Amino acid sequence: MERFIKFIIKYKICVFILVALIVFLIPIIINESYKVGRGYITMWGAADVLSFYGSFLSFIGSIILGIVAIWQNNKAYKLNEQLQKLQQAEYISMVSVKRVIVERENSSNLNLMNKQNSQIDIIDMTKDGFSSDEFYYIDAEIKNDSKYPIVQMQIHPSDIKNANGLFYGMKNLVDQVIYIPSGESTCFRYIVPCKIFDYTEIYELKFSFNFINIFDYGTPANLYISDLRKNGNYTEYKYRLFKFIDVRPKD
């Protein structure tokens, strides 16, 4: 329908001429046809045919007006949907990672204190029943750059659509109650077992996050660490928010 409307707009002169010919030329042809010789041998006279043609034009006009009305309503719906998304966008949390620190500790010498920040939330990613001689401490300072507090964080190791984290001895999903005030930062420590990383000699780690604010709007994001063996202040990491397709709150 949209293509049809665009076609009419593009070739409006040609369409106007065609409509004019249909509206004015056909009645003349009908009228003149009944004047030639004996005319047509039908049950209708010229007046009946012209009356029928007038009703037919009225019918076509109603259809065209209906098409235009549907097109306008559809356009208004799309515009209204965009406006709703713009209004809802202010509820989406913009979350950034300011720094990441990676440390490796023996299980017999676990120290849950952060040397640089004593106020840290501990999140153990280790799967229940899984044992490891050593663990990685992944400390991340997360900042809430939006205007509403974040009260919940969901962490999924690896991509959100698979369960690779289970292979590495981590829980498939951790749903943690947190609190990050508007415009402020909070430090989190993620405890990750080293066992399978050492066994496979693959030291890449990816976390999929979903930060949920007080209005139940979720903000998905990824944190990717290319090499866990580099201890200390870690600069070789990638963090990014997902593209927002739908700004409605989560189900």
CSV table of C-alpha atoms in Angstrom, one decimal:
chain,number,residue,atom,x,y,z
A,1,MET,CA,0.0,0.0,0.0
A,2,GLU,CA,2.8,2.4,0.8
A,3,ARG,CA,4.4,1.7,-2.6
A,4,PHE,CA,1.0,2.4,-4.2
A,5,ILE,CA,0.7,5.8,-2.4
A,6,LYS,CA,4.3,6.7,-3.3
A,7,PHE,CA,3.6,5.8,-7.0
A,8,ILE,CA,0.5,8.1,-7.0
A,9,ILE,CA,2.6,10.9,-5.4
A,10,LYS,CA,5.4,10.4,-7.9
A,11,TYR,CA,3.2,10.3,-11.0
A,12,LYS,CA,0.5,12.6,-9.8
A,13,ILE,CA,0.1,14.4,-13.1
A,14,CYS,CA,-0.3,11.2,-15.1
A,15,VAL,CA,-2.7,9.8,-12.5
A,16,PHE,CA,-4.8,13.0,-12.5
A,17,ILE,CA,-5.1,12.9,-16.3
A,18,LEU,CA,-6.1,9.2,-16.2
A,19,VAL,CA,-8.7,9.9,-13.5
A,20,ALA,CA,-10.1,12.9,-15.5
A,21,LEU,CA,-10.4,10.7,-18.6
A,22,ILE,CA,-12.2,8.0,-16.7
A,23,VAL,CA,-14.6,10.4,-15.0
A,24,PHE,CA,-15.5,12.6,-18.0
A,25,LEU,CA,-14.7,10.5,-21.1
A,26,ILE,CA,-16.7,7.4,-20.3
A,27,PRO,CA,-20.0,9.2,-19.6
A,28,ILE,CA,-19.6,10.9,-23.0
A,29,ILE,CA,-18.9,7.6,-24.7
A,30,ILE,CA,-22.0,6.0,-23.0
A,31,ASN,CA,-24.2,8.9,-24.0
A,32,GLU,CA,-23.0,9.1,-27.6
A,33,SER,CA,-23.2,5.3,-28.0
A,34,TYR,CA,-27.0,5.5,-27.5
A,35,LYS,CA,-27.2,8.2,-30.2
A,36,VAL,CA,-25.7,6.2,-33.0
A,37,GLY,CA,-28.2,4.4,-35.2
A,38,ARG,CA,-30.8,2.5,-33.2
A,39,GLY,CA,-28.5,2.4,-30.2
A,40,TYR,CA,-28.0,-0.7,-28.1
A,41,ILE,CA,-30.8,-3.1,-27.7
A,42,THR,CA,-30.7,-3.5,-23.9
A,43,MET,CA,-33.1,-3.3,-20.9
A,44,TRP,CA,-31.3,-0.1,-19.8
A,45,GLY,CA,-31.5,3.2,-21.3
A,46,ALA,CA,-28.6,5.7,-21.4
A,47,ALA,CA,-29.9,7.4,-18.2
A,48,ASP,CA,-29.8,4.1,-16.4
A,49,VAL,CA,-26.2,3.3,-17.6
A,50,LEU,CA,-25.0,6.8,-16.6
A,51,SER,CA,-26.7,6.4,-13.2
A,52,PHE,CA,-25.0,3.1,-12.6
A,53,TYR,CA,-21.6,4.5,-13.7
A,54,GLY,CA,-22.1,7.4,-11.2
A,55,SER,CA,-22.7,4.8,-8.4
A,56,PHE,CA,-19.7,2.9,-9.6
A,57,LEU,CA,-17.5,6.0,-9.4
A,58,SER,CA,-18.8,6.7,-5.9
A,59,PHE,CA,-17.9,3.1,-4.9
A,60,ILE,CA,-14.4,3.5,-6.3
A,61,GLY,CA,-14.0,6.8,-4.5
A,62,SER,CA,-15.0,5.2,-1.2
A,63,ILE,CA,-12.4,2.4,-1.7
A,64,ILE,CA,-9.7,5.0,-2.5
A,65,LEU,CA,-10.6,7.0,0.6
A,66,GLY,CA,-10.5,3.8,2.7
A,67,ILE,CA,-7.1,3.0,1.4
A,68,VAL,CA,-5.8,6.4,2.1
A,69,ALA,CA,-7.3,6.3,5.6
A,70,ILE,CA,-5.7,2.9,6.3
A,71,TRP,CA,-2.4,4.2,5.1
A,72,GLN,CA,-2.6,7.4,7.3
A,73,ASN,CA,-3.6,5.3,10.3
A,74,ASN,CA,-0.7,3.0,9.7
A,75,LYS,CA,1.7,5.9,9.4
A,76,ALA,CA,0.2,7.5,12.6
A,77,TYR,CA,0.6,4.2,14.4
A,78,LYS,CA,4.3,4.0,13.4
A,79,LEU,CA,4.9,7.6,14.5
A,80,ASN,CA,3.1,7.0,17.8
A,81,GLU,CA,5.2,3.9,18.4
A,82,GLN,CA,8.4,5.9,17.7
A,83,LEU,CA,7.3,8.6,20.1
A,84,GLN,CA,6.6,5.9,22.8
A,85,LYS,CA,10.1,4.5,22.3
A,86,LEU,CA,11.5,8.0,22.7
A,87,GLN,CA,9.5,8.5,25.9
A,88,GLN,CA,10.6,5.1,27.3
A,89,ALA,CA,14.2,5.5,26.3
A,90,GLU,CA,14.9,7.6,29.4
A,91,TYR,CA,14.1,4.6,31.6
A,92,ILE,CA,16.9,2.5,29.9
A,93,SER,CA,20.1,2.3,32.0
A,94,MET,CA,23.3,3.3,30.3
A,95,VAL,CA,25.9,1.2,32.1
A,96,SER,CA,29.7,1.5,31.7
A,97,VAL,CA,32.7,-0.4,33.0
A,98,LYS,CA,35.5,1.9,34.3
A,99,ARG,CA,38.2,-0.7,35.0
A,100,VAL,CA,38.8,-4.4,35.3
A,101,ILE,CA,41.3,-6.1,37.6
A,102,VAL,CA,42.2,-9.8,37.2
A,103,GLU,CA,44.0,-11.8,40.0
A,104,ARG,CA,44.6,-15.5,40.5
A,105,GLU,CA,44.5,-17.0,44.0
A,106,ASN,CA,45.0,-20.5,45.5
A,107,SER,CA,41.8,-22.0,47.0
A,108,SER,CA,43.5,-22.3,50.3
A,109,ASN,CA,44.5,-18.6,50.4
A,110,LEU,CA,41.3,-17.0,49.2
A,111,ASN,CA,41.1,-13.3,50.2
A,112,LEU,CA,37.8,-11.8,49.4
A,113,MET,CA,39.0,-8.2,50.1
A,114,ASN,CA,39.9,-5.9,47.3
A,115,LYS,CA,43.2,-4.1,47.9
A,116,GLN,CA,42.0,-1.0,46.2
A,117,ASN,CA,38.4,-1.0,47.4
A,118,SER,CA,37.1,-2.6,50.6
A,119,GLN,CA,33.5,-2.0,49.6
A,120,ILE,CA,33.0,-4.7,47.0
A,121,ASP,CA,30.1,-7.1,46.2
A,122,ILE,CA,31.2,-10.7,45.9
A,123,ILE,CA,29.5,-12.8,43.3
A,124,ASP,CA,30.6,-16.5,43.2
A,125,MET,CA,30.2,-17.9,39.7
A,126,THR,CA,31.3,-21.4,40.7
A,127,LYS,CA,28.8,-24.2,39.9
A,128,ASP,CA,27.5,-26.1,42.9
A,129,GLY,CA,29.7,-29.2,43.6
A,130,PHE,CA,32.5,-28.1,41.3
A,131,SER,CA,36.0,-27.9,42.9
A,132,SER,CA,39.1,-26.1,41.7
A,133,ASP,CA,42.5,-25.6,43.2
A,134,GLU,CA,42.7,-22.0,42.1
A,135,PHE,CA,40.3,-19.2,41.3
A,136,TYR,CA,40.3,-16.0,39.3
A,137,TYR,CA,39.1,-12.8,40.9
A,138,ILE,CA,37.6,-10.5,38.3
A,139,ASP,CA,37.0,-7.1,39.8
A,140,ALA,CA,35.0,-4.7,37.7
A,141,GLU,CA,34.0,-1.2,38.6
A,142,ILE,CA,30.5,-0.6,37.0
A,143,LYS,CA,29.0,2.8,36.7
A,144,ASN,CA,25.4,3.7,36.3
A,145,ASP,CA,25.3,6.6,33.8
A,146,SER,CA,21.5,6.8,33.8
A,147,LYS,CA,19.0,8.7,36.0
A,148,TYR,CA,17.5,5.7,37.9
A,149,PRO,CA,19.1,3.2,40.2
A,150,ILE,CA,19.9,-0.3,39.1
A,151,VAL,CA,18.7,-3.0,41.5
A,152,GLN,CA,19.3,-6.3,39.8
A,153,MET,CA,22.1,-7.9,37.7
A,154,GLN,CA,21.9,-11.1,35.8
A,155,ILE,CA,25.2,-12.7,34.7
A,156,HIS,CA,25.5,-15.4,32.2
A,157,PRO,CA,29.0,-16.8,31.3
A,158,SER,CA,29.7,-16.9,27.6
A,159,ASP,CA,27.0,-16.0,25.0
A,160,ILE,CA,23.5,-15.6,26.4
A,161,LYS,CA,22.1,-18.3,24.0
A,162,ASN,CA,24.4,-21.2,25.1
A,163,ALA,CA,25.5,-22.9,28.3
A,164,ASN,CA,29.2,-23.0,27.7
A,165,GLY,CA,29.8,-21.6,31.2
A,166,LEU,CA,28.7,-25.0,32.7
A,167,PHE,CA,31.6,-26.7,31.0
A,168,TYR,CA,34.0,-24.2,32.7
A,169,GLY,CA,32.5,-25.0,36.1
A,170,MET,CA,30.4,-21.9,36.3
A,171,LYS,CA,26.7,-21.4,37.0
A,172,ASN,CA,24.7,-20.9,33.8
A,173,LEU,CA,22.9,-17.9,35.3
A,174,VAL,CA,23.5,-15.8,38.4
A,175,ASP,CA,20.6,-13.5,39.4
A,176,GLN,CA,22.0,-11.0,41.9
A,177,VAL,CA,20.2,-8.3,43.8
A,178,ILE,CA,22.4,-5.2,43.7
A,179,TYR,CA,22.1,-1.4,44.1
A,180,ILE,CA,23.9,1.1,41.9
A,181,PRO,CA,22.7,4.6,42.5
A,182,SER,CA,22.2,7.0,39.6
A,183,GLY,CA,25.5,8.5,38.4
A,184,GLU,CA,27.6,6.4,40.8
A,185,SER,CA,29.9,3.3,40.6
A,186,THR,CA,29.9,0.0,42.4
A,187,CYS,CA,32.7,-2.6,42.5
A,188,PHE,CA,31.9,-6.3,41.9
A,189,ARG,CA,34.2,-9.3,42.3
A,190,TYR,CA,33.3,-12.3,40.2
A,191,ILE,CA,34.9,-15.5,41.4
A,192,VAL,CA,35.7,-17.9,38.5
A,193,PRO,CA,37.3,-21.4,38.9
A,194,CYS,CA,40.6,-21.9,37.0
A,195,LYS,CA,40.4,-25.6,36.5
A,196,ILE,CA,39.0,-25.9,33.0
A,197,PHE,CA,40.9,-22.9,31.7
A,198,ASP,CA,44.1,-24.6,32.6
A,199,TYR,CA,43.0,-27.9,31.2
A,200,THR,CA,42.0,-26.5,27.8
A,201,GLU,CA,44.7,-23.8,27.8
A,202,ILE,CA,42.1,-21.3,26.6
A,203,TYR,CA,42.0,-18.3,28.8
A,204,GLU,CA,39.3,-16.2,27.1
A,205,LEU,CA,36.2,-15.3,29.2
A,206,LYS,CA,33.0,-13.6,28.2
A,207,PHE,CA,30.2,-12.4,30.5
A,208,SER,CA,26.7,-11.5,29.3
A,209,PHE,CA,25.0,-9.1,31.6
A,210,ASN,CA,21.5,-7.8,32.0
A,211,PHE,CA,21.2,-4.7,34.3
A,212,ILE,CA,17.7,-4.1,35.5
A,213,ASN,CA,16.6,-0.8,37.0
A,214,ILE,CA,13.8,0.0,39.5
A,215,PHE,CA,11.2,0.2,36.6
A,216,ASP,CA,12.1,-3.3,35.5
A,217,TYR,CA,13.8,-2.2,32.3
A,218,GLY,CA,16.7,-4.4,31.3
A,219,THR,CA,20.0,-3.3,29.7
A,220,PRO,CA,22.0,-6.1,28.1
A,221,ALA,CA,25.8,-5.9,27.8
A,222,ASN,CA,28.9,-8.0,27.2
A,223,LEU,CA,32.3,-8.0,28.9
A,224,TYR,CA,35.0,-9.9,27.1
A,225,ILE,CA,38.5,-10.7,28.6
A,226,SER,CA,40.9,-12.0,26.0
A,227,ASP,CA,43.5,-13.4,28.4
A,228,LEU,CA,42.9,-14.2,32.1
A,229,ARG,CA,46.6,-14.9,32.6
A,230,LYS,CA,47.4,-11.2,32.7
A,231,ASN,CA,47.0,-10.3,36.3
A,232,GLY,CA,46.6,-6.9,37.9
A,233,ASN,CA,45.0,-3.8,36.3
A,234,TYR,CA,43.6,-5.2,33.2
A,235,THR,CA,43.3,-2.9,30.1
A,236,GLU,CA,42.8,-5.5,27.4
A,237,TYR,CA,39.1,-6.1,27.7
A,238,LYS,CA,36.1,-5.2,25.6
A,239,TYR,CA,32.8,-4.0,27.0
A,240,ARG,CA,29.8,-2.9,25.0
A,241,LEU,CA,26.0,-2.5,25.4
A,242,PHE,CA,23.7,-4.4,23.1
A,243,LYS,CA,21.7,-2.6,20.5
A,244,PHE,CA,18.2,-1.9,21.8
A,245,ILE,CA,15.5,-3.3,19.6
A,246,ASP,CA,12.7,-3.1,22.1
A,247,VAL,CA,12.6,-0.7,25.0
A,248,ARG,CA,9.7,-2.4,26.9
A,249,PRO,CA,10.4,-3.7,30.4
A,250,LYS,CA,11.3,-7.4,30.7
A,251,ASP,CA,8.5,-10.0,31.1
